[in-house]
């Protein structure tokens, strides 16, 4: 690796010079006095990841991978470039470091102005660069820091000076929310210990955790002879093994950069760490799967297609608004037989439920023709959109796609949440009906957003549906890594007792007949809502 000579190529904009970097760039105006901000009627925050990393001329890894991954997942990605590398599918041919003062300048330019949510680091090739980054982060704090300690490329070329080890370990890790070494990097960080088994990865995660980050993810992409790609996540208390299919492909250049940026994008959207890591891992696996036969370059390591979803409908892949688990509070599920019985159209029933205070709606229409269902779903989408309530479709991914619904709810015998995610993309809400902790675990692995758990009480809405009781609900809630909504026989007389269980992850109740098998849907919804609210107020 060549070290940085004085930058003869540096041609500065007349108003921007390294020597003047300490002078403030932006006039200090309050939002009220910034005329360009008054133009927008409603300001929409855009999840923002700043990547501090190296440029990869082959665009499979580094800054280029980070920008593509964030874009694919619906986050904005700004970039501070630490080094310019000459790379292709055969390996790394050259590295040139960006002058440290220009890195400081780039950091200040972005962090002082652009409301960064999460900083993600990749190639930090010198000790001085790490120090500058730490200083900048202390001056401009962000919500989360994702550190991918890039040291060696997958081709085996060095991408950082050995002296950076000390700065990583003593300074940057303590500021990090998550550190994501691959097995080779974990070994380097720990003085050369060898990692061959999952148990070795766990030990390494534990040792790196002691250096100060909130989470450690030891990635097993490069573990030989395994049919699975297994990563180990550790939070100081619990280990989680994230297992995925190992895709047989030469196109794995940039998997590490992509994983870390995807975690950063999900954190910027508001996910918990565990969910961010799971979504990121599923995204890498899907991208590798869709790119496995693509050919670019003659070397042993090709890039993969981060934007694979653009090749297929739906095109509205990235959503900026994360699913809010609190919206499960009063979950209204429609039933066409009940609507018919009371002479309500689906649209009127949905409108009344929202008027009464339903916080999310699912259309569960089992005996209606597809064309009529789609028309009703489109009308319900308009109603839900104008009141800010999400609309999900039971089982029918085709209807959800056609009406651009907010998501889909599937049962254990429907197509899996993983396949639904493939079809709907990352921005949509996916719920899965689960009766056991094992099903809850699988739904989380498959990339679901929430669980429906029941029947809590006996119900006539669903035939042959075993009753779980409070014990069954409790087992699922305790085991679940996802928010849960209770369902099955819930009405105004027993809803309070369900919420009074105060089970972890239990966010609300889902009801069908208690709302829709009634003459006045809005009154019933209002009554239920006030019961739920009073239980919540007593908490
Ligand atoms: N062939 C593969 N199939 C599926 N997932 C993979 C494959 N190779 C790597 N991954 C996943 O990609 C992510 C990055 O891991 P890894 O390749 O070990 O990182 P790095 O690029 O830093 O060496 C991990 O989640 C890992 O499990
Ligand atoms: C500029 C740059 N940054 C990072 C990597 C690591 O690549 P990988 O994600 O395959 O480990 C790389 N090859 N080049
Ligand atoms: Mg790799």
Short mmCIF file of N, CA, C and O in Angstrom, two decimals, residues 28 37 56 72 131 188 194 196 199 206 244 263 295 305 319 342 351 372 445 467 491 519:
data_model
loop_
_atom_site.label_atom_id
_atom_site.label_comp_id
_atom_site.label_asym_id
_atom_site.label_seq_id
_atom_site.Cartn_x
_atom_site.Cartn_y
_atom_site.Cartn_z
N UNK A 28 -25.20 30.86 10.02
CA UNK A 28 -26.00 30.30 11.11
C UNK A 28 -27.39 30.90 11.13
O UNK A 28 -27.65 31.89 11.77
N UNK A 37 -36.32 26.39 3.22
CA UNK A 37 -37.03 25.38 3.99
C UNK A 37 -38.51 25.69 4.11
O UNK A 37 -39.29 24.83 4.45
N UNK A 56 -13.90 1.89 -4.64
CA UNK A 56 -13.49 0.67 -5.34
C UNK A 56 -13.77 0.89 -6.83
O UNK A 56 -14.93 0.99 -7.23
N UNK A 72 -30.99 0.82 -2.36
CA UNK A 72 -31.92 -0.31 -2.52
C UNK A 72 -32.84 -0.44 -1.32
O UNK A 72 -33.96 -0.94 -1.44
N UNK A 131 -8.43 8.61 13.96
CA UNK A 131 -8.46 9.67 14.98
C UNK A 131 -9.35 10.83 14.53
O UNK A 131 -10.16 11.35 15.30
N UNK A 188 -7.33 -11.13 13.33
CA UNK A 188 -6.32 -10.05 13.43
C UNK A 188 -6.52 -9.20 14.67
O UNK A 188 -5.58 -8.84 15.37
N UNK A 194 -6.95 -18.47 15.74
CA UNK A 194 -7.57 -19.01 14.53
C UNK A 194 -9.04 -19.35 14.79
O UNK A 194 -9.41 -19.78 15.89
N UNK A 196 -12.19 -21.52 13.37
CA UNK A 196 -12.62 -22.59 12.46
C UNK A 196 -14.06 -23.02 12.67
O UNK A 196 -14.67 -23.59 11.78
N UNK A 199 -18.18 -22.17 17.48
CA UNK A 199 -17.77 -21.92 18.86
C UNK A 199 -16.60 -20.92 18.89
O UNK A 199 -16.56 -20.03 19.75
N UNK A 206 -17.19 -12.57 21.85
CA UNK A 206 -17.13 -12.21 23.26
C UNK A 206 -15.90 -11.35 23.57
O UNK A 206 -15.98 -10.36 24.28
N UNK A 244 -28.14 -18.54 6.99
CA UNK A 244 -28.74 -18.38 5.67
C UNK A 244 -28.20 -19.42 4.73
O UNK A 244 -27.23 -20.12 5.05
N UNK A 263 -27.24 -2.79 7.33
CA UNK A 263 -27.55 -2.65 8.77
C UNK A 263 -27.73 -1.17 9.09
O UNK A 263 -28.69 -0.76 9.74
N UNK A 295 -22.08 -12.33 -15.18
CA UNK A 295 -20.64 -12.35 -15.46
C UNK A 295 -20.16 -10.94 -15.77
O UNK A 295 -20.63 -10.30 -16.71
N UNK A 305 -25.50 -7.72 -7.98
CA UNK A 305 -26.44 -6.66 -8.32
C UNK A 305 -27.27 -6.25 -7.10
O UNK A 305 -28.19 -6.96 -6.70
N UNK A 319 -39.09 1.89 1.19
CA UNK A 319 -40.00 2.80 1.84
C UNK A 319 -39.24 3.52 2.92
O UNK A 319 -38.41 2.94 3.60
N UNK A 342 -74.75 -7.78 7.53
CA UNK A 342 -75.24 -6.50 8.05
C UNK A 342 -75.46 -5.45 6.96
O UNK A 342 -75.76 -4.29 7.25
N UNK A 351 -64.09 2.20 6.69
CA UNK A 351 -64.22 3.62 7.07
C UNK A 351 -64.72 3.73 8.52
O UNK A 351 -64.19 4.51 9.32
N UNK A 372 -63.52 -8.13 -7.86
CA UNK A 372 -64.26 -7.32 -6.88
C UNK A 372 -63.38 -7.02 -5.67
O UNK A 372 -63.41 -5.90 -5.12
N UNK A 445 -36.76 -15.08 11.14
CA UNK A 445 -35.70 -15.41 10.18
C UNK A 445 -36.11 -15.08 8.75
O UNK A 445 -35.31 -14.71 7.92
N UNK A 467 -57.32 -23.48 20.27
CA UNK A 467 -57.21 -22.35 21.19
C UNK A 467 -55.90 -22.46 21.98
O UNK A 467 -55.58 -23.52 22.52
N UNK A 491 -62.90 -9.67 22.32
CA UNK A 491 -64.01 -8.71 22.23
C UNK A 491 -63.95 -7.73 23.39
O UNK A 491 -62.96 -7.77 24.16
N UNK A 519 -73.96 -4.19 14.19
CA UNK A 519 -74.65 -3.22 13.34
C UNK A 519 -73.83 -1.95 13.16
O UNK A 519 -73.63 -1.47 12.05
#
